[in-house]
Amino acid sequence: MDKVIQRAYAKINIGLDVLRRRADGYHEVKMIMQTVDIYDELVLEKREQPGIELRTDNSELPLDGDNLICKAVSLLFQEKKIEEGVRITLTKRIPIAAGMAGGSADAAAALRGINELFGLGYSIPELQTLGVRLGADIPYCIVGGTMLSEGIGEILTPLPAPPEAHLVIAKPDINVSTAFVYGNLHADRLAWHPDIDGMIAALQQGEMDGITERLGNVLETVTVREYPVIEQIKELLRSQGAQNALMSGSGPTVFGIFKEKETARRAAQTVEQRQLAKQIFVTTFYKEGYGYSAQEMA
Ligand code: ATP
């Protein structure tokens, strides 16, 4: 095989709780991850010269060893002592530094793609164990779908997908560093925690209202204080018919959940007209993930 194409899907968090800060500086999380139908595309091709050649249509991204794709490829090449070369062409659609795990999704797609292209034979759990060295969200991004994510993000439990819905996803024109948000979070002083267990029960019962009324993200305490536009977008989406709205991950991206596509489309237009966000999508949950079963993950 000389060429492999991989999609890298973005995620949102419909619930995000931080339980504590560990002695090693990592935060213990309890979050519900959900793939959405926005994806980057990676075309991986073997090439004669050794090394990694990365091309992309997005001029903001590094093309050298700082890109998470290159880190992922180097990791597998080193592990398996691969002397050949690869050319990767990335079409970037996921907003950058947005709280949608775009970099992690690309790294995960590179791990899956290199595994396939070079016939390395890694199982999904093996790829996840390697991937977590590069980032806590990567084990999730390798499989996608609806998952409870615990530990630092590496303990994953599949959940039923939420019922059908339409989403408006809006990223205000600011870049938020995940490290800044976690660095300014006082995990031991949080006055409120989202009801993640209640949300899991609502997912199991397929009850949309039980899900939307429990949307919650403790990282809003840091990011919204810094960037009030996030709260403005949430309020606007709710006033435009969203059942509820929330910031995803460390932000600043906001999503609203709608019953009707037409209402979602009009709400997206209003966000655009008021110039609250530059990157705006009307999309849906992507329920299939990458199609791995719970057994393949065990
Ligand atoms: P998360 O939700 O995991 O915190 P994020 O959406 O906040 O992710 P990313 O888009 O993954 O953030 O990128 C954060 C930083 O990582 C950017 O500053 C970017 O330069 C760097 N980066 C390295 N490789 C990539 C990549 N392939 N795609 C996007 N960003 C990348």
GROMACS .gro file of C-alpha atoms and ligand atoms in nm:
model
  329
    1MET     CA    1   0.000   0.000   0.000
    2ASP     CA    2   0.142   0.340  -0.100
    3LYS     CA    3  -0.131   0.580   0.006
    4VAL     CA    4  -0.378   0.607   0.294
    5ILE     CA    5  -0.644   0.873   0.356
    6GLN     CA    6  -0.756   0.943   0.712
    7ARG     CA    7  -1.018   1.180   0.849
    8ALA     CA    8  -0.949   1.358   1.179
    9TYR     CA    9  -1.279   1.450   1.342
   10ALA     CA   10  -1.318   1.735   1.592
   11LYS     CA   11  -1.474   1.682   1.934
   12ILE     CA   12  -1.682   1.884   2.172
   13ASN     CA   13  -1.730   1.822   2.543
   14ILE     CA   14  -2.092   1.803   2.645
   15GLY     CA   15  -1.974   1.775   3.006
   16LEU     CA   16  -1.634   1.862   3.151
   17ASP     CA   17  -1.540   1.833   3.517
   18VAL     CA   18  -1.199   1.857   3.681
   19LEU     CA   19  -1.173   1.651   3.998
   20ARG     CA   20  -0.830   1.753   4.125
   21ARG     CA   21  -0.480   1.858   4.036
   22ARG     CA   22  -0.236   1.574   4.080
   23ALA     CA   23   0.107   1.614   4.242
   24ASP     CA   24   0.270   1.581   3.896
   25GLY     CA   25   0.072   1.881   3.769
   26TYR     CA   26  -0.176   1.686   3.554
   27HIS     CA   27  -0.546   1.736   3.619
   28GLU     CA   28  -0.779   1.447   3.683
   29VAL     CA   29  -1.083   1.493   3.462
   30LYS     CA   30  -1.426   1.346   3.419
   31MET     CA   31  -1.562   1.451   3.083
   32ILE     CA   32  -1.796   1.339   2.811
   33MET     CA   33  -1.642   1.362   2.467
   34GLN     CA   34  -1.848   1.372   2.150
   35THR     CA   35  -1.728   1.364   1.790
   36VAL     CA   36  -1.887   1.622   1.561
   37ASP     CA   37  -1.909   1.619   1.182
   38ILE     CA   38  -1.622   1.860   1.118
   39TYR     CA   39  -1.297   1.700   1.006
   40ASP     CA   40  -0.947   1.754   0.876
   41GLU     CA   41  -0.819   1.525   0.607
   42LEU     CA   42  -0.473   1.366   0.600
   43VAL     CA   43  -0.336   1.202   0.287
   44LEU     CA   44  -0.035   0.987   0.378
   45GLU     CA   45   0.195   0.866   0.099
   46LYS     CA   46   0.520   0.676   0.106
   47ARG     CA   47   0.813   0.860  -0.050
   48GLU     CA   48   1.163   0.750  -0.141
   49GLN     CA   49   1.367   0.992   0.065
   50PRO     CA   50   1.361   0.918   0.439
   51GLY     CA   51   1.198   1.171   0.673
   52ILE     CA   52   0.864   1.346   0.705
   53GLU     CA   53   0.732   1.602   0.458
   54LEU     CA   54   0.422   1.788   0.578
   55ARG     CA   55   0.214   2.021   0.360
   56THR     CA   56  -0.101   2.205   0.457
   57ASP     CA   57  -0.342   2.467   0.327
   58ASN     CA   58  -0.329   2.653   0.662
   59SER     CA   59  -0.046   2.904   0.695
   60GLU     CA   60  -0.083   2.935   1.075
   61LEU     CA   61   0.043   2.585   1.144
   62PRO     CA   62   0.403   2.478   1.199
   63LEU     CA   63   0.528   2.230   0.938
   64ASP     CA   64   0.829   2.107   1.134
   65GLY     CA   65   0.872   1.889   1.442
   66ASP     CA   66   0.637   2.119   1.639
   67ASN     CA   67   0.338   1.992   1.445
   68LEU     CA   68   0.165   1.714   1.636
   69ILE     CA   69   0.142   1.514   1.313
   70CYS     CA   70   0.523   1.506   1.285
   71LYS     CA   71   0.553   1.413   1.652
   72ALA     CA   72   0.313   1.122   1.600
   73VAL     CA   73   0.497   0.997   1.291
   74SER     CA   74   0.840   1.029   1.458
   75LEU     CA   75   0.716   0.832   1.756
   76LEU     CA   76   0.607   0.535   1.541
   77PHE     CA   77   0.914   0.555   1.313
   78GLN     CA   78   1.141   0.544   1.620
   79GLU     CA   79   0.950   0.263   1.788
   80LYS     CA   80   0.960   0.045   1.474
   81LYS     CA   81   1.298   0.173   1.344
   82ILE     CA   82   1.147   0.273   1.009
   83GLU     CA   83   1.399   0.418   0.764
   84GLU     CA   84   1.151   0.504   0.486
   85GLY     CA   85   0.989   0.843   0.429
   86VAL     CA   86   0.636   0.978   0.422
   87ARG     CA   87   0.460   1.279   0.271
   88ILE     CA   88   0.149   1.401   0.452
   89THR     CA   89  -0.094   1.651   0.304
   90LEU     CA   90  -0.325   1.806   0.563
   91THR     CA   91  -0.648   1.984   0.471
   92LYS     CA   92  -0.731   2.183   0.783
   93ARG     CA   93  -1.093   2.262   0.867
   94ILE     CA   94  -1.105   2.226   1.246
   95PRO     CA   95  -1.054   2.566   1.411
   96ILE     CA   96  -0.710   2.599   1.573
   97ALA     CA   97  -0.656   2.654   1.948
   98ALA     CA   98  -1.030   2.625   1.985
   99GLY     CA   99  -1.102   2.354   2.244
  100MET     CA  100  -1.198   2.106   1.971
  101ALA     CA  101  -0.886   1.888   1.993
  102GLY     CA  102  -0.786   1.963   1.635
  103GLY     CA  103  -0.416   1.897   1.692
  104SER     CA  104  -0.489   1.578   1.889
  105ALA     CA  105  -0.728   1.457   1.617
  106ASP     CA  106  -0.459   1.512   1.352
  107ALA     CA  107  -0.201   1.328   1.564
  108ALA     CA  108  -0.444   1.040   1.616
  109ALA     CA  109  -0.516   1.024   1.242
  110ALA     CA  110  -0.141   1.018   1.174
  111LEU     CA  111  -0.095   0.729   1.420
  112ARG     CA  112  -0.379   0.531   1.257
  113GLY     CA  113  -0.258   0.620   0.908
  114ILE     CA  114   0.111   0.531   0.961
  115ASN     CA  115   0.005   0.206   1.130
  116GLU     CA  116  -0.192   0.117   0.817
  117LEU     CA  117   0.047   0.255   0.552
  118PHE     CA  118   0.352   0.072   0.687
  119GLY     CA  119   0.160  -0.234   0.812
  120LEU     CA  120   0.293  -0.191   1.165
  121GLY     CA  121   0.028  -0.413   1.322
  122TYR     CA  122  -0.039  -0.206   1.634
  123SER     CA  123  -0.374  -0.275   1.803
  124ILE     CA  124  -0.600   0.016   1.897
  125PRO     CA  125  -0.507  -0.002   2.270
  126GLU     CA  126  -0.136  -0.009   2.175
  127LEU     CA  127  -0.176   0.302   1.960
  128GLN     CA  128  -0.361   0.469   2.249
  129THR     CA  129  -0.080   0.386   2.494
  130LEU     CA  130   0.173   0.538   2.254
  131GLY     CA  131  -0.052   0.836   2.175
  132VAL     CA  132  -0.105   0.949   2.534
  133ARG     CA  133   0.268   1.032   2.549
  134LEU     CA  134   0.194   1.314   2.301
  135GLY     CA  135  -0.130   1.442   2.452
  136ALA     CA  136  -0.406   1.342   2.695
  137ASP     CA  137  -0.686   1.372   2.433
  138ILE     CA  138  -0.511   1.151   2.175
  139PRO     CA  139  -0.633   0.811   2.309
  140TYR     CA  140  -0.989   0.940   2.268
  141CYS     CA  141  -0.921   1.086   1.924
  142ILE     CA  142  -0.793   0.748   1.803
  143VAL     CA  143  -1.142   0.597   1.847
  144GLY     CA  144  -1.386   0.891   1.859
  145GLY     CA  145  -1.760   0.857   1.919
  146THR     CA  146  -1.926   0.922   2.255
  147MET     CA  147  -1.697   0.843   2.549
  148LEU     CA  148  -1.659   0.906   2.918
  149SER     CA  149  -1.299   1.016   2.963
  150GLU     CA  150  -1.134   0.988   3.306
  151GLY     CA  151  -0.786   0.989   3.460
  152ILE     CA  152  -0.592   1.246   3.259
  153GLY     CA  153  -0.802   1.148   2.957
  154GLU     CA  154  -0.666   0.799   2.897
  155ILE     CA  155  -0.939   0.597   3.076
  156LEU     CA  156  -1.219   0.569   2.822
  157THR     CA  157  -1.562   0.412   2.853
  158PRO     CA  158  -1.792   0.402   2.547
  159LEU     CA  159  -2.137   0.559   2.596
  160PRO     CA  160  -2.448   0.558   2.380
  161ALA     CA  161  -2.453   0.846   2.130
  162PRO     CA  162  -2.694   1.133   2.205
  163PRO     CA  163  -3.019   1.152   2.008
  164GLU     CA  164  -3.021   1.334   1.672
  165ALA     CA  165  -2.966   1.711   1.700
  166HIS     CA  166  -2.835   2.010   1.510
  167LEU     CA  167  -2.539   2.207   1.635
  168VAL     CA  168  -2.411   2.558   1.588
  169ILE     CA  169  -2.039   2.569   1.660
  170ALA     CA  170  -1.886   2.916   1.678
  171LYS     CA  171  -1.527   3.011   1.749
  172PRO     CA  172  -1.471   3.375   1.844
  173ASP     CA  173  -1.163   3.533   1.689
  174ILE     CA  174  -0.931   3.462   1.982
  175ASN     CA  175  -0.689   3.177   2.045
  176VAL     CA  176  -0.692   3.017   2.387
  177SER     CA  177  -0.401   2.814   2.519
  178THR     CA  178  -0.510   2.500   2.701
  179ALA     CA  179  -0.207   2.534   2.933
  180PHE     CA  180  -0.317   2.887   3.035
  181VAL     CA  181  -0.668   2.769   3.123
  182TYR     CA  182  -0.561   2.468   3.330
  183GLY     CA  183  -0.283   2.677   3.489
  184ASN     CA  184  -0.540   2.929   3.614
  185LEU     CA  185  -0.799   2.678   3.730
  186HIS     CA  186  -0.840   2.633   4.104
  187ALA     CA  187  -0.960   2.274   4.097
  188ASP     CA  188  -0.991   2.256   4.477
  189ARG     CA  189  -1.201   2.573   4.499
  190LEU     CA  190  -1.470   2.505   4.242
  191ALA     CA  191  -1.809   2.606   4.381
  192TRP     CA  192  -1.999   2.389   4.133
  193HIS     CA  193  -1.951   2.065   3.943
  194PRO     CA  194  -2.151   1.943   3.642
  195ASP     CA  195  -2.370   1.636   3.693
  196ILE     CA  196  -2.172   1.398   3.473
  197ASP     CA  197  -2.332   1.084   3.621
  198GLY     CA  198  -2.679   1.231   3.553
  199MET     CA  199  -2.573   1.303   3.196
  200ILE     CA  200  -2.452   0.945   3.151
  201ALA     CA  201  -2.794   0.822   3.271
  202ALA     CA  202  -2.966   1.060   3.026
  203LEU     CA  203  -2.748   0.927   2.741
  204GLN     CA  204  -2.835   0.572   2.839
  205GLN     CA  205  -3.205   0.660   2.833
  206GLY     CA  206  -3.173   0.858   2.509
  207GLU     CA  207  -3.328   1.165   2.674
  208MET     CA  208  -3.223   1.484   2.501
  209ASP     CA  209  -3.368   1.717   2.766
  210GLY     CA  210  -3.177   1.532   3.038
  211ILE     CA  211  -2.859   1.593   2.839
  212THR     CA  212  -2.912   1.956   2.746
  213GLU     CA  213  -3.015   2.062   3.097
  214ARG     CA  214  -2.690   1.914   3.234
  215LEU     CA  215  -2.443   2.078   2.992
  216GLY     CA  216  -2.158   2.206   3.208
  217ASN     CA  217  -1.786   2.284   3.184
  218VAL     CA  218  -1.579   2.396   3.485
  219LEU     CA  219  -1.315   2.549   3.253
  220GLU     CA  220  -1.564   2.825   3.174
  221THR     CA  221  -1.472   2.970   3.517
  222VAL     CA  222  -1.132   3.064   3.372
  223THR     CA  223  -1.195   3.127   3.002
  224VAL     CA  224  -1.526   3.317   3.025
  225ARG     CA  225  -1.380   3.554   3.289
  226GLU     CA  226  -1.100   3.634   3.043
  227TYR     CA  227  -1.320   3.651   2.730
  228PRO     CA  228  -1.681   3.768   2.797
  229VAL     CA  229  -1.767   3.715   2.427
  230ILE     CA  230  -1.806   3.345   2.509
  231GLU     CA  231  -2.099   3.418   2.742
  232GLN     CA  232  -2.246   3.657   2.483
  233ILE     CA  233  -2.246   3.382   2.218
  234LYS     CA  234  -2.402   3.133   2.461
  235GLU     CA  235  -2.679   3.378   2.549
  236LEU     CA  236  -2.742   3.464   2.187
  237LEU     CA  237  -2.768   3.097   2.086
  238ARG     CA  238  -3.015   3.031   2.368
  239SER     CA  239  -3.222   3.336   2.275
  240GLN     CA  240  -3.224   3.210   1.915
  241GLY     CA  241  -3.377   2.877   2.005
  242ALA     CA  242  -3.091   2.657   2.131
  243GLN     CA  243  -3.199   2.409   2.396
  244ASN     CA  244  -2.873   2.499   2.568
  245ALA     CA  245  -2.520   2.617   2.487
  246LEU     CA  246  -2.174   2.556   2.632
  247MET     CA  247  -1.807   2.628   2.581
  248SER     CA  248  -1.613   2.324   2.452
  249GLY     CA  249  -1.291   2.209   2.622
  250SER     CA  250  -1.069   2.499   2.727
  251GLY     CA  251  -1.249   2.721   2.477
  252PRO     CA  252  -1.313   2.962   2.326
  253THR     CA  253  -1.542   2.764   2.091
  254VAL     CA  254  -1.909   2.762   2.190
  255PHE     CA  255  -2.170   2.513   2.074
  256GLY     CA  256  -2.549   2.530   2.089
  257ILE     CA  257  -2.780   2.229   2.056
  258PHE     CA  258  -3.093   2.271   1.844
  259LYS     CA  259  -3.390   2.049   1.757
  260GLU     CA  260  -3.442   2.196   1.409
  261LYS     CA  261  -3.181   2.255   1.142
  262GLU     CA  262  -3.353   2.571   1.019
  263THR     CA  263  -3.346   2.728   1.367
  264ALA     CA  264  -2.977   2.637   1.397
  265ARG     CA  265  -2.903   2.792   1.056
  266ARG     CA  266  -3.076   3.118   1.151
  267ALA     CA  267  -2.897   3.132   1.486
  268ALA     CA  268  -2.563   3.084   1.308
  269GLN     CA  269  -2.647   3.375   1.077
  270THR     CA  270  -2.725   3.597   1.374
  271VAL     CA  271  -2.390   3.514   1.539
  272GLU     CA  272  -2.222   3.607   1.212
  273GLN     CA  273  -2.420   3.930   1.165
  274ARG     CA  274  -2.330   4.046   1.517
  275GLN     CA  275  -1.966   3.962   1.441
  276LEU     CA  276  -1.926   3.758   1.757
  277ALA     CA  277  -1.741   3.475   1.583
  278LYS     CA  278  -1.542   3.427   1.265
  279GLN     CA  279  -1.558   3.051   1.224
  280ILE     CA  280  -1.917   2.926   1.241
  281PHE     CA  281  -2.048   2.580   1.150
  282VAL     CA  282  -2.394   2.424   1.140
  283THR     CA  283  -2.338   2.054   1.188
  284THR     CA  284  -2.443   1.740   1.377
  285PHE     CA  285  -2.298   1.486   1.616
  286TYR     CA  286  -2.087   1.231   1.428
  287LYS     CA  287  -2.206   0.917   1.597
  288GLU     CA  288  -2.001   0.645   1.433
  289GLY     CA  289  -1.662   0.763   1.555
  290TYR     CA  290  -1.405   0.551   1.368
  291GLY     CA  291  -1.615   0.241   1.407
  292TYR     CA  292  -1.408   0.057   1.668
  293SER     CA  293  -1.600  -0.171   1.901
  294ALA     CA  294  -1.560  -0.182   2.280
  295GLN     CA  295  -1.373  -0.516   2.238
  296GLU     CA  296  -1.117  -0.362   2.005
  297MET     CA  297  -1.055  -0.094   2.267
  298ALA     CA  298  -1.014  -0.339   2.557
  299ATP     P1  299  -0.751   2.090   2.275
  299ATP     O1  300  -0.900   2.088   2.266
  299ATP     O2  301  -0.688   1.950   2.269
  299ATP     O3  302  -0.697   2.174   2.383
  299ATP     P2  303  -0.720   2.297   2.087
  299ATP     O4  304  -0.831   2.295   1.990
  299ATP     O5  305  -0.734   2.389   2.202
  299ATP     O6  306  -0.698   2.150   2.137
  299ATP     P3  307  -0.523   2.277   1.881
  299ATP     O7  308  -0.598   2.330   1.764
  299ATP     O8  309  -0.507   2.130   1.893
  299ATP     O9  310  -0.586   2.333   2.016
  299ATP    O10  311  -0.380   2.346   1.875
  299ATP     C1  312  -0.316   2.409   1.978
  299ATP     C2  313  -0.175   2.446   1.933
  299ATP    O11  314  -0.107   2.331   1.882
  299ATP     C3  315  -0.173   2.549   1.822
  299ATP    O12  316  -0.111   2.664   1.872
  299ATP     C4  317  -0.093   2.489   1.707
  299ATP    O13  318   0.008   2.573   1.656
  299ATP     C5  319  -0.031   2.363   1.766
  299ATP     N1  320  -0.040   2.252   1.669
  299ATP     C6  321   0.055   2.162   1.640
  299ATP     N2  322   0.013   2.075   1.547
  299ATP     C7  323  -0.112   2.108   1.515
  299ATP     C8  324  -0.208   2.054   1.424
  299ATP     N3  325  -0.182   1.950   1.346
  299ATP     N4  326  -0.329   2.114   1.419
  299ATP     C9  327  -0.358   2.218   1.501
  299ATP     N5  328  -0.271   2.272   1.586
  299ATP    C10  329  -0.148   2.219   1.595
   0.00000   0.00000   0.00000
